[in-house]
PDB file of C-alpha atoms and ligand atoms in Angstrom:
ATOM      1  CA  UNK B   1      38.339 -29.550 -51.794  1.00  0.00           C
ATOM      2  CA  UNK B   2      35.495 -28.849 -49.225  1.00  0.00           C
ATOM      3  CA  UNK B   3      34.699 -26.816 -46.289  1.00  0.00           C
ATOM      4  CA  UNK B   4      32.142 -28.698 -43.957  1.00  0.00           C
ATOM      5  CA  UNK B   5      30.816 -26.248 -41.205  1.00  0.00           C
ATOM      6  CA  UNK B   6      29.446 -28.927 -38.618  1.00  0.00           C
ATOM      7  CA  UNK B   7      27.042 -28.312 -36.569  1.00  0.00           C
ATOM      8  CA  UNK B   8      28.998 -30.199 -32.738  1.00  0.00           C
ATOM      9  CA  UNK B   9      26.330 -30.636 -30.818  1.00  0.00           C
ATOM     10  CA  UNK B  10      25.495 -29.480 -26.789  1.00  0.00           C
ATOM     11  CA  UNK B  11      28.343 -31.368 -25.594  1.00  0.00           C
ATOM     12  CA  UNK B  12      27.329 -35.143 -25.310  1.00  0.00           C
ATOM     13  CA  UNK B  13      29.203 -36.365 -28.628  1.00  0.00           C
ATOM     14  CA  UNK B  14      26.536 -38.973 -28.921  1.00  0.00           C
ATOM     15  CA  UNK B  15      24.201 -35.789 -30.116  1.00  0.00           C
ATOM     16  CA  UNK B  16      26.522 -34.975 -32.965  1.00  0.00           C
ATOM     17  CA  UNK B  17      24.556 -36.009 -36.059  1.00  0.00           C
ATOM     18  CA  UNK B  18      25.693 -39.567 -37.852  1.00  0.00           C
ATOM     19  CA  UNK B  19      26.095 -37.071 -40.935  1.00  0.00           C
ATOM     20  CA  UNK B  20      28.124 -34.858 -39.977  1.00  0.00           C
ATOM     21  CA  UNK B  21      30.110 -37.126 -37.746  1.00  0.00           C
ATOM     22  CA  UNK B  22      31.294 -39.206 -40.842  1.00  0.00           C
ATOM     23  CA  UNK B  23      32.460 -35.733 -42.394  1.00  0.00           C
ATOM     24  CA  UNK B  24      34.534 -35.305 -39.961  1.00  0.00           C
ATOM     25  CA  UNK B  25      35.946 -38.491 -39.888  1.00  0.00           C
ATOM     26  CA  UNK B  26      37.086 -37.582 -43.994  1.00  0.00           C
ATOM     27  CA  UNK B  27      37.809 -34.831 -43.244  1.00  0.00           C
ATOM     28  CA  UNK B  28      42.187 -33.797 -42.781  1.00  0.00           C
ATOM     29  CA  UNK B  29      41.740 -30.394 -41.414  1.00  0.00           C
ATOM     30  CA  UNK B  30      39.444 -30.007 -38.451  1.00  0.00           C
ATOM     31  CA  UNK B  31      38.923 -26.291 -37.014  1.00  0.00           C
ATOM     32  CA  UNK B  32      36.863 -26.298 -34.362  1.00  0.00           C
ATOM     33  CA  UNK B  33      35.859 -23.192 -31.326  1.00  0.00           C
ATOM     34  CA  UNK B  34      37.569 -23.504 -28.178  1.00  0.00           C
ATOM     35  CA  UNK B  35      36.182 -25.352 -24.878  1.00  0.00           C
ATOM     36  CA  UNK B  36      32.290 -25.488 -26.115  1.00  0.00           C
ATOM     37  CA  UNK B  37      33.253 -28.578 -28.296  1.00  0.00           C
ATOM     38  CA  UNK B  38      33.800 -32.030 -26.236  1.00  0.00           C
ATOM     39  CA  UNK B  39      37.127 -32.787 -26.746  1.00  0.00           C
ATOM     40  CA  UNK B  40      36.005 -36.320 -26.711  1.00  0.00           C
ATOM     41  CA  UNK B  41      34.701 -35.549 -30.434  1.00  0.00           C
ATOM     42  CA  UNK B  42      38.393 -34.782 -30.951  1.00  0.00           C
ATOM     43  CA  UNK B  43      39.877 -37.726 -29.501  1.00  0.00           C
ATOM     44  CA  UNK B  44      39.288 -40.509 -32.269  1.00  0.00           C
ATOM     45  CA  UNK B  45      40.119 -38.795 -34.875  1.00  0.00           C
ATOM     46  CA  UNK B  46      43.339 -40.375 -37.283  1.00  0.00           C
ATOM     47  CA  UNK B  47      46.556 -39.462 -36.434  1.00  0.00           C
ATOM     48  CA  UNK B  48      47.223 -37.573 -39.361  1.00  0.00           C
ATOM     49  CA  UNK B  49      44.017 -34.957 -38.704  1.00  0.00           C
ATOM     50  CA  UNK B  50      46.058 -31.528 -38.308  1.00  0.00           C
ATOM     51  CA  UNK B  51      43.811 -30.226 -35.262  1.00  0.00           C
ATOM     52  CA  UNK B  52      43.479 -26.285 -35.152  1.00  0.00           C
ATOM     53  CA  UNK B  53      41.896 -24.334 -31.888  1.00  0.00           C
ATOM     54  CA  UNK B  54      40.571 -21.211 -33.839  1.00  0.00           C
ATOM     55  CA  UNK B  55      39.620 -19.365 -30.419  1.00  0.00           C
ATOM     56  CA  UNK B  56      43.172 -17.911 -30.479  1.00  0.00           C
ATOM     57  CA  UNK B  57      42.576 -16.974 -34.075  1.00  0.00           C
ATOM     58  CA  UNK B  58      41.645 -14.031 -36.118  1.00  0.00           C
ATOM     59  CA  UNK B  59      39.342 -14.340 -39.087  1.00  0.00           C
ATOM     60  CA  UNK B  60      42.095 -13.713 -41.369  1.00  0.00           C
ATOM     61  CA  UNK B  61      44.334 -16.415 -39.646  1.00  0.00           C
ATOM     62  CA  UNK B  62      41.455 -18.608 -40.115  1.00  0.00           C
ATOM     63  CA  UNK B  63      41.223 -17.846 -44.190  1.00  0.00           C
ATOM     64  CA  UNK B  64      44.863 -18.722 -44.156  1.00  0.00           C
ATOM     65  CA  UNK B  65      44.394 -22.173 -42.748  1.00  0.00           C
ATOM     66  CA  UNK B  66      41.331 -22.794 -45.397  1.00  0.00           C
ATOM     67  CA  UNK B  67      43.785 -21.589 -48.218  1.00  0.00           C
ATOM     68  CA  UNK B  68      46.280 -23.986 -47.032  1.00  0.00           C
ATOM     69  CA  UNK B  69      44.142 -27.290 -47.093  1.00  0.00           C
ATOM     70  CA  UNK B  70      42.743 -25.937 -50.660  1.00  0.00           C
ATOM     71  CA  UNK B  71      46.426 -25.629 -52.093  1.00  0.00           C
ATOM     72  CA  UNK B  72      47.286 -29.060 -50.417  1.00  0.00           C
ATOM     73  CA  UNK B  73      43.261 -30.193 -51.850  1.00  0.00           C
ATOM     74  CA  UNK B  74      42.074 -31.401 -48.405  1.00  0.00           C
ATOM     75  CA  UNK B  75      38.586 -31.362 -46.870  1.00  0.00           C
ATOM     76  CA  UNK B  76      38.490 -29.328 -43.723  1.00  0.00           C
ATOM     77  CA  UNK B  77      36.017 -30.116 -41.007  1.00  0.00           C
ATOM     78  CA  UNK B  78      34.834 -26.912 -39.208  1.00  0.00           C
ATOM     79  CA  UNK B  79      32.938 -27.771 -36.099  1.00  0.00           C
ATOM     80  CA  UNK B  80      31.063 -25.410 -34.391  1.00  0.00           C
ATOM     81  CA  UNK B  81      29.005 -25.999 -31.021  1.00  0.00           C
ATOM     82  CA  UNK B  82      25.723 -26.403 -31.024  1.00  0.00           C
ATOM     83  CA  UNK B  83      23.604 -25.676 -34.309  1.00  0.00           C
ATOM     84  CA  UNK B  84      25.176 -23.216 -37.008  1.00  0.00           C
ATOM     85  CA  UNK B  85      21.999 -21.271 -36.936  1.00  0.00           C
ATOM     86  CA  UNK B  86      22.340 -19.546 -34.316  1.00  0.00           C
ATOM     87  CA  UNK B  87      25.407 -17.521 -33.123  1.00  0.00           C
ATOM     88  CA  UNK B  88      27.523 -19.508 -35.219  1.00  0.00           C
ATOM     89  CA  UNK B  89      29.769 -17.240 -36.510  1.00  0.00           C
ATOM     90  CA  UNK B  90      29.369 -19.087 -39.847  1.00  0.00           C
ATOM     91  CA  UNK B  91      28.120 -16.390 -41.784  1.00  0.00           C
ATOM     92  CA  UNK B  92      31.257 -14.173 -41.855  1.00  0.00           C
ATOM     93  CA  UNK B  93      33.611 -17.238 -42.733  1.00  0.00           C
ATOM     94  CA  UNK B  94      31.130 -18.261 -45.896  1.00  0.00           C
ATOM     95  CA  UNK B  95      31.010 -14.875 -47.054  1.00  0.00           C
ATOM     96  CA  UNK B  96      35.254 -15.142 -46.992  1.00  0.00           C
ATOM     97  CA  UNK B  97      35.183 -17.971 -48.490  1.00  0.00           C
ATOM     98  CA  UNK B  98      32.734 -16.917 -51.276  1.00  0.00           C
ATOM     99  CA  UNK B  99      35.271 -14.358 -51.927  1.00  0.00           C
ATOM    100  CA  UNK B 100      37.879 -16.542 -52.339  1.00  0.00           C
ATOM    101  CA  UNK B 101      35.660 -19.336 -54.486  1.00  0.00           C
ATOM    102  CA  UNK B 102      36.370 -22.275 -51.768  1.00  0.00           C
ATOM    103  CA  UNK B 103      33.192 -24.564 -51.830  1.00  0.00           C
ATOM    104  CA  UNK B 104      31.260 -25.471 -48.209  1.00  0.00           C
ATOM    105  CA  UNK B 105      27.901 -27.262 -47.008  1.00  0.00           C
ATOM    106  CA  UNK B 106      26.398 -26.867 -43.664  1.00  0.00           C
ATOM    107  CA  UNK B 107      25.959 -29.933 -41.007  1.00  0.00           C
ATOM    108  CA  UNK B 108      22.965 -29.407 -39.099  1.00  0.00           C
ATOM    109  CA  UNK B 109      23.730 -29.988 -35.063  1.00  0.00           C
ATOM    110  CA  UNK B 110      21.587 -30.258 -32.163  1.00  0.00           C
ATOM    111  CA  UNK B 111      21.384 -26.830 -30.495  1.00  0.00           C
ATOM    112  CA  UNK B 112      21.924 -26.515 -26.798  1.00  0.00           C
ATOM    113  CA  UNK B 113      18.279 -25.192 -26.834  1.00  0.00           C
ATOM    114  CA  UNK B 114      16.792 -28.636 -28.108  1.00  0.00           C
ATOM    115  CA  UNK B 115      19.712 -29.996 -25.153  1.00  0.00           C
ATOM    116  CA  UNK B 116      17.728 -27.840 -22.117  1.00  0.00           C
ATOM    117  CA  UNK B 117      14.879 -28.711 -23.314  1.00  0.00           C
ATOM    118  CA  UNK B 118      15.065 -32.425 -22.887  1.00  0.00           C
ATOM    119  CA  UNK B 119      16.365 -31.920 -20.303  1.00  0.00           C
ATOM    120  CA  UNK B 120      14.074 -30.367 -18.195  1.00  0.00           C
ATOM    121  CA  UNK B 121      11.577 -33.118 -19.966  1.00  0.00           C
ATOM    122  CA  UNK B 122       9.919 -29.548 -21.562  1.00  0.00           C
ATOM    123  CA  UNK B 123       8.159 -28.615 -24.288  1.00  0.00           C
ATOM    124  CA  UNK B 124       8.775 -24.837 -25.252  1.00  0.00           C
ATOM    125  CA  UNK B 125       5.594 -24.467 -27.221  1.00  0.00           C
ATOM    126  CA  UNK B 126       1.795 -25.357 -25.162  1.00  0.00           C
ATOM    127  CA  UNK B 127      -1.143 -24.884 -26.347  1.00  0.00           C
ATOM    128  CA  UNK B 128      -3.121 -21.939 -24.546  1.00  0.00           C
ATOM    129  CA  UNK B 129      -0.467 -20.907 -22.737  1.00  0.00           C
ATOM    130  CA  UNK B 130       2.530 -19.643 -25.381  1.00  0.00           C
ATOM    131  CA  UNK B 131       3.212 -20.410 -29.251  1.00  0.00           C
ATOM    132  CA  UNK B 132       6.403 -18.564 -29.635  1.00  0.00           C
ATOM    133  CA  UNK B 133       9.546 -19.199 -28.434  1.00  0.00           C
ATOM    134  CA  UNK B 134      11.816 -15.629 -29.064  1.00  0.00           C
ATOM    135  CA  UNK B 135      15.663 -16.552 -29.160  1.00  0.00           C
ATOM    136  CA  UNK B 136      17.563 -13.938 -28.318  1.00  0.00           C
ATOM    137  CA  UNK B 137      20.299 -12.595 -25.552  1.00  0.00           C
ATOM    138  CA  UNK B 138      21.722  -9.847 -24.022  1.00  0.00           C
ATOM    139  CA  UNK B 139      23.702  -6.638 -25.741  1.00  0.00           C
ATOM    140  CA  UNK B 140      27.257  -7.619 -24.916  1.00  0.00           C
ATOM    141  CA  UNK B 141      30.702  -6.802 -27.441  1.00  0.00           C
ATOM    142  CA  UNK B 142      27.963  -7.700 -29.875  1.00  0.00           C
ATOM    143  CA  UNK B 143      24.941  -4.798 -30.194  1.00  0.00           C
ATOM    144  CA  UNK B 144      21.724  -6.072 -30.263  1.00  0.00           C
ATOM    145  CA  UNK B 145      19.289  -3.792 -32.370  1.00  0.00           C
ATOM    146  CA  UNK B 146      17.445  -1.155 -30.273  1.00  0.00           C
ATOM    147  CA  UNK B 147      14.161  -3.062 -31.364  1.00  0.00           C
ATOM    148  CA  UNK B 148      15.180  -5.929 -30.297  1.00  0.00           C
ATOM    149  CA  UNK B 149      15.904  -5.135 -26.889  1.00  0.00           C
ATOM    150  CA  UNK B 150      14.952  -7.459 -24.119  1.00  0.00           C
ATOM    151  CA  UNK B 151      12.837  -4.790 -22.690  1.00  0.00           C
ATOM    152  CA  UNK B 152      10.490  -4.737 -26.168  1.00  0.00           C
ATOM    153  CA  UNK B 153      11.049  -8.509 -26.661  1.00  0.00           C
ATOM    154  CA  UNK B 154       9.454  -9.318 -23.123  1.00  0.00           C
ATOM    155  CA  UNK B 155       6.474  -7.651 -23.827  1.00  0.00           C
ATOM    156  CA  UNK B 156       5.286 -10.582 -25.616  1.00  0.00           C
ATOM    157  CA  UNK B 157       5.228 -12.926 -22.732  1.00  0.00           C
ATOM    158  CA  UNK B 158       5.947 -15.549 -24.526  1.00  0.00           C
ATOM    159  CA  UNK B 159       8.860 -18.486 -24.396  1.00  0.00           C
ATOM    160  CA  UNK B 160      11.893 -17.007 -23.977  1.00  0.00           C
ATOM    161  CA  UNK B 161      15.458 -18.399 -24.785  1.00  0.00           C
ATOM    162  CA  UNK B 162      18.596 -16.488 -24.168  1.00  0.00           C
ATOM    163  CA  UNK B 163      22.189 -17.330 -25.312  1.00  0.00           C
ATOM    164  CA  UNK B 164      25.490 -15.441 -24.257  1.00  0.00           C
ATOM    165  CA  UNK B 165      23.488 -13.821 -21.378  1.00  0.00           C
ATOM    166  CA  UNK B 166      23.914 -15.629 -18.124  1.00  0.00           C
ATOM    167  CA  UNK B 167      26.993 -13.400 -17.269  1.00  0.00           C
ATOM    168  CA  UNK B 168      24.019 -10.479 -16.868  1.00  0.00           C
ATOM    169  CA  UNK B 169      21.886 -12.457 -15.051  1.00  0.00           C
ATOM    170  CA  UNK B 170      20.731  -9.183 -12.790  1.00  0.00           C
ATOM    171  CA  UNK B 171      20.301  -7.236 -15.642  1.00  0.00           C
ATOM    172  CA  UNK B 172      18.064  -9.497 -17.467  1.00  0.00           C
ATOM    173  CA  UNK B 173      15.602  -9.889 -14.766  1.00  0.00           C
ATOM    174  CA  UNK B 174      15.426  -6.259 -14.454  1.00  0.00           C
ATOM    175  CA  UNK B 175      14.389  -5.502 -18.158  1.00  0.00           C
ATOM    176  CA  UNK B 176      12.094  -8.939 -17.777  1.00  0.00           C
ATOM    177  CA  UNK B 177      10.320  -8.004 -14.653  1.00  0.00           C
ATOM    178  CA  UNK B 178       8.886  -4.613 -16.960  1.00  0.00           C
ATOM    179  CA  UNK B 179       6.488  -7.008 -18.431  1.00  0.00           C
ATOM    180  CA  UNK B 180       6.764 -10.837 -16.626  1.00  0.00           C
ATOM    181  CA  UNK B 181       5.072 -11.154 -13.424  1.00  0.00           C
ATOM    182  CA  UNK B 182       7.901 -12.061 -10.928  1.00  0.00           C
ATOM    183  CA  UNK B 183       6.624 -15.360 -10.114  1.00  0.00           C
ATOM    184  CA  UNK B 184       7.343 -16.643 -13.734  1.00  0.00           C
ATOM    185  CA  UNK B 185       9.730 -19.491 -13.969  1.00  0.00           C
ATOM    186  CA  UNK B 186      13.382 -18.848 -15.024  1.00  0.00           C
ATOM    187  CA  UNK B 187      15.403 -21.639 -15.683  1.00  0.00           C
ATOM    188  CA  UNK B 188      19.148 -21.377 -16.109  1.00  0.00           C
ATOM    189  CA  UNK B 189      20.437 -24.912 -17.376  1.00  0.00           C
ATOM    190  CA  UNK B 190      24.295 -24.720 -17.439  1.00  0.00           C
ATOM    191  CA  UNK B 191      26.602 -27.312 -19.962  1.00  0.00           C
ATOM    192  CA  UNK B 192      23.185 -28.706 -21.230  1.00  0.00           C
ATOM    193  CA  UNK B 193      24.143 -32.811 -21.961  1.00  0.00           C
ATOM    194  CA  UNK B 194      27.774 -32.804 -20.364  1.00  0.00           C
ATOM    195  CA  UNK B 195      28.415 -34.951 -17.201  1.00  0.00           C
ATOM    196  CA  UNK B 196      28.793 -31.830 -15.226  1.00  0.00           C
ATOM    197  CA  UNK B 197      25.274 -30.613 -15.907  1.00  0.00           C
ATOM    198  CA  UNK B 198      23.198 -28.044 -14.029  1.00  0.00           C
ATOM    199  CA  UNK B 199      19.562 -27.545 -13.771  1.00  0.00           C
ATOM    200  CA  UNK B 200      18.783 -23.846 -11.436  1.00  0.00           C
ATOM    201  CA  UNK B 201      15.176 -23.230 -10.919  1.00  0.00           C
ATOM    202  CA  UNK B 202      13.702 -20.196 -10.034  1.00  0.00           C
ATOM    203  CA  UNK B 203      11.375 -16.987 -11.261  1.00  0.00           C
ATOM    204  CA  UNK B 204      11.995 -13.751 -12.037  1.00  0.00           C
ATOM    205  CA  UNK B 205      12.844 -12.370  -8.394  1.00  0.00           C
ATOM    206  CA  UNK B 206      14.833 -15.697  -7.601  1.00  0.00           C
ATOM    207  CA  UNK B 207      17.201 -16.786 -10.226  1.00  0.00           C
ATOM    208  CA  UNK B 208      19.564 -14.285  -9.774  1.00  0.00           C
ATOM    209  CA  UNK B 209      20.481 -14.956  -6.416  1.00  0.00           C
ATOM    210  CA  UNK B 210      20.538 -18.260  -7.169  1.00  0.00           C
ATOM    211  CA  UNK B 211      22.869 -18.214  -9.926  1.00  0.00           C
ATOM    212  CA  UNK B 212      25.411 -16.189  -8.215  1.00  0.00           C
ATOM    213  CA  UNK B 213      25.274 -18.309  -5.405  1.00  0.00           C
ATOM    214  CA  UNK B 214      25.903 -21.377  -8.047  1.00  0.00           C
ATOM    215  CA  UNK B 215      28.703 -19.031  -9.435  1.00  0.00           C
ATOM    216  CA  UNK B 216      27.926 -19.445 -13.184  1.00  0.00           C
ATOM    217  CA  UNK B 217      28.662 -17.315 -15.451  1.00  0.00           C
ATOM    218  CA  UNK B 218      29.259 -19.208 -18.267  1.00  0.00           C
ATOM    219  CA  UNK B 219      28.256 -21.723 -20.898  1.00  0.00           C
ATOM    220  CA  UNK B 220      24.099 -21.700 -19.750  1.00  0.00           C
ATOM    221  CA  UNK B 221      21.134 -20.783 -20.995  1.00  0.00           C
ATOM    222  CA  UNK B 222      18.337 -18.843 -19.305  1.00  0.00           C
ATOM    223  CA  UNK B 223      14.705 -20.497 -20.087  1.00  0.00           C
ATOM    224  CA  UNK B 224      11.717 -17.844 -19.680  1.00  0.00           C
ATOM    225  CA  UNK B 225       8.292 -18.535 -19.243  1.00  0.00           C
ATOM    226  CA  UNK B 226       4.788 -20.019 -18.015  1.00  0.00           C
ATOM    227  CA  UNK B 227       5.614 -23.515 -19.858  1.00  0.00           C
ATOM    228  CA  UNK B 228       7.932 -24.184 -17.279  1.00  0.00           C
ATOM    229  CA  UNK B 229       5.152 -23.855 -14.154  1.00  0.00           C
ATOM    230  CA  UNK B 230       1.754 -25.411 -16.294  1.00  0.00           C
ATOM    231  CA  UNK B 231      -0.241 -28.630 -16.586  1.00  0.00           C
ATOM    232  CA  UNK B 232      -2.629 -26.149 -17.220  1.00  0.00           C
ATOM    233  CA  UNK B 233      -2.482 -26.465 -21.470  1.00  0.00           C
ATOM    234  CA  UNK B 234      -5.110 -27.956 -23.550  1.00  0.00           C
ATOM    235  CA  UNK B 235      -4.020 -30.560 -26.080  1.00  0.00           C
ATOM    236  CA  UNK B 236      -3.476 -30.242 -29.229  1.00  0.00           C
ATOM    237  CA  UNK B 237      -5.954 -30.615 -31.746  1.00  0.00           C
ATOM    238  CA  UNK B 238      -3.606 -33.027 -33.559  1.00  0.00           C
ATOM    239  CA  UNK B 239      -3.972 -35.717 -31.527  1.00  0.00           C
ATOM    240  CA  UNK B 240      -8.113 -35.030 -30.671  1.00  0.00           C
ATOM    241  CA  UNK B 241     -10.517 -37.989 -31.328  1.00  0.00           C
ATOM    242  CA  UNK B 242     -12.743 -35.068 -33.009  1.00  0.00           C
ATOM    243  CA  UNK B 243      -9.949 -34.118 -35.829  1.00  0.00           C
ATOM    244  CA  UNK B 244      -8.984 -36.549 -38.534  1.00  0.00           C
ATOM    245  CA  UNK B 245      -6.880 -35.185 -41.434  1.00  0.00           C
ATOM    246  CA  UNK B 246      -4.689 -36.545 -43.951  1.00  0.00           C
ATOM    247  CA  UNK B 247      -2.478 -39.385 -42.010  1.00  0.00           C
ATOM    248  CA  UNK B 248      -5.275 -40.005 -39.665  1.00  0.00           C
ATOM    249  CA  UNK B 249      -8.447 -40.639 -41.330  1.00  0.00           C
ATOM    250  CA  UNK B 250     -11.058 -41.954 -39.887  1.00  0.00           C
ATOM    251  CA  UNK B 251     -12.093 -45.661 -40.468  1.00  0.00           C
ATOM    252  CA  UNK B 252      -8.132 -46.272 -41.576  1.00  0.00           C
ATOM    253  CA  UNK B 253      -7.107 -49.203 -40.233  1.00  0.00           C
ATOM    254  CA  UNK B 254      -3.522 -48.987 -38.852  1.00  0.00           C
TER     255      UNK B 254
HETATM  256  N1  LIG Z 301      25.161 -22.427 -31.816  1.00  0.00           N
HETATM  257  C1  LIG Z 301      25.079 -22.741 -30.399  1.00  0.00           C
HETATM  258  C2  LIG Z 301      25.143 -21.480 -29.553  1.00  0.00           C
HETATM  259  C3  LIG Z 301      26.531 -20.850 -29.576  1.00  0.00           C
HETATM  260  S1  LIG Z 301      26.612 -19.364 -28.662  1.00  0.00           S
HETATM  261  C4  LIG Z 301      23.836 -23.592 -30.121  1.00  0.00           C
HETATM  262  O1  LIG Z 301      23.083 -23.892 -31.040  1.00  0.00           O
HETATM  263  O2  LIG Z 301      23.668 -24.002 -28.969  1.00  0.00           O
HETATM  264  C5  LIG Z 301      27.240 -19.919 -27.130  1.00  0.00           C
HETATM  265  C6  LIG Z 301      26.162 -19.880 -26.085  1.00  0.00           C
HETATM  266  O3  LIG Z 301      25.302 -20.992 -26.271  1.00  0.00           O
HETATM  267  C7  LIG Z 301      26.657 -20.016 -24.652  1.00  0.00           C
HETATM  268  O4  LIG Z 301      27.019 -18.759 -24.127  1.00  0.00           O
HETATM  269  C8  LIG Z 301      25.445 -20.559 -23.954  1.00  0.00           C
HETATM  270  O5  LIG Z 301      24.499 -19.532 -23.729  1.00  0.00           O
HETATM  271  C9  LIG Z 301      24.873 -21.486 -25.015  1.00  0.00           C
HETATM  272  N2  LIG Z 301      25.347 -22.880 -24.892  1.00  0.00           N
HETATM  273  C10 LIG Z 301      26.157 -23.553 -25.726  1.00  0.00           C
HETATM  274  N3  LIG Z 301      26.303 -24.835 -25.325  1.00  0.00           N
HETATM  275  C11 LIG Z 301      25.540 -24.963 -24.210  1.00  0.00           C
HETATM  276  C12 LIG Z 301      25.225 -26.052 -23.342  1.00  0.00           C
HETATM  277  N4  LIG Z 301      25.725 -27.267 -23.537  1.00  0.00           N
HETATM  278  N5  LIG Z 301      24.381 -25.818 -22.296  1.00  0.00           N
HETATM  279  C13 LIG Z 301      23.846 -24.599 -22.087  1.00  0.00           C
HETATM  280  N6  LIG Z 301      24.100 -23.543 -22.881  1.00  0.00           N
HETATM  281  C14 LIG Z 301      24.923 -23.719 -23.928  1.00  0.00           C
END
């Protein structure tokens, strides 16, 4: 008997990996978070599949259901939105099920950050204008370490990415504006890859009216930075007619 934590995907089930969507397909138990997973995923799964919401669910409710499919010696599918890397909520179910000795592996997924990204047609990273992308949100039920306030992180000017933070919209902007000039762009992208997609653009002064006038406060990202406003990057060496290294030498004929 198995755990598989799954990484779901943005939303579009055609971005849940081939991997971890033939897991799930073995799989007898699925557990999976509330309304962030497309219940589309859900909906061609056998009959049989016992189904469990685990939004309504405590931790140790959750255990039970794991002990269950380990006394009956079925696999359970645990799908979580996104990628499992970040703000999973993974960690504190392996560490129960380490205590309990319950095997699991990890599903990779395609993080709603990879979703905005395409979607906007983006690359987070330019050359010459930022090389850091800082993932991060806002202090909510969940502290976020002093250091790592959004105050201290914007200092860096670089790429920023916030999860679990629209909700503050007004309050972000405020601790940005200490250190981003107001005209840098914000982007809010809400349900990144679902059909009822939203793209806000604005800057620092902007986006806040605008997303209250949009009404979201929910399920969106807010995209921070100069690599949203600039052609104005140099390319990258990797691709330079000067710079040949090991899978592009020169004289190799291709
Ligand atoms: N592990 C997930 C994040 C889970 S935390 C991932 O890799 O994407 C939940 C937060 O993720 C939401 O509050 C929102 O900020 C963001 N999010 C999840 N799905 C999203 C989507 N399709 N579009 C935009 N933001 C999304």
């Amino acid at each position: 008997m198995k755990v598989y934590f799954i990484g779901a995907g943005p939303g579009d089930v055609e971005l849940m990996t081939v991997k971890g969507n033939r897991r799930l397909h073995a799989c007898s138990y699925v557990m999976y978070a509330g309304s962030l997973i497309n219940p589309e995923i859900l909906s061609s799964l056998p009959e049989a599949t016992r189904i469990c919401d685990t939004s309504k669910l405590n931790l140790e409710e959750q255990v039970a259901i794991y002990k269950e499919a380990r006394d009956a010696d079925r696999n359970v599918a645990r799908l979580q939105s996104g990628d499992l890397s970040v703000y999973g909520t993974i960690a504190e179910q392996m560490r129960a099920l380490n205590k309990i000795g319950i095997q699991y592996e990890v599903i990779p997924g395609v993080s709603s950050m990879a979703a905005s990204a395409a979607t906007l047609k983006s690359e987070l990273t330019l050359p010459g204008i930022s090389q850091t992308v800082i993932l991060s949100r806002i202090g909510g039920r969940t502290q976020v370490p002093p250091d790592e306030d959004l105050e201290k992180l914007a200092s860096h000017k670089c790429t920023l990415c916030l999860f679990l933070s629209i909700h503050k919209i007004k309050e972000v902007v405020k601790k940005l504006s200490i250190h981003y000039p107001p005209e840098t762009p914000v982007i809010v992208v809400y349900k990144a890859s679902w059909e009822d997609e939203k793209i806000i653009k604005g800057n620092i002064e902007t986006i806040a009216g605008k997303v209250d006038e949009e009404g979201i406060r929910l399920t969106a990202l807010i995209l921070v930075g100069e690599v949203f406003n600039s052609e104005d990057f140099y390319d990258s060496r990797l691709y330079s007619k000067e710079y040949s290294h090991l899978f592009r030498k020169k004289n190799v004929r291709i």
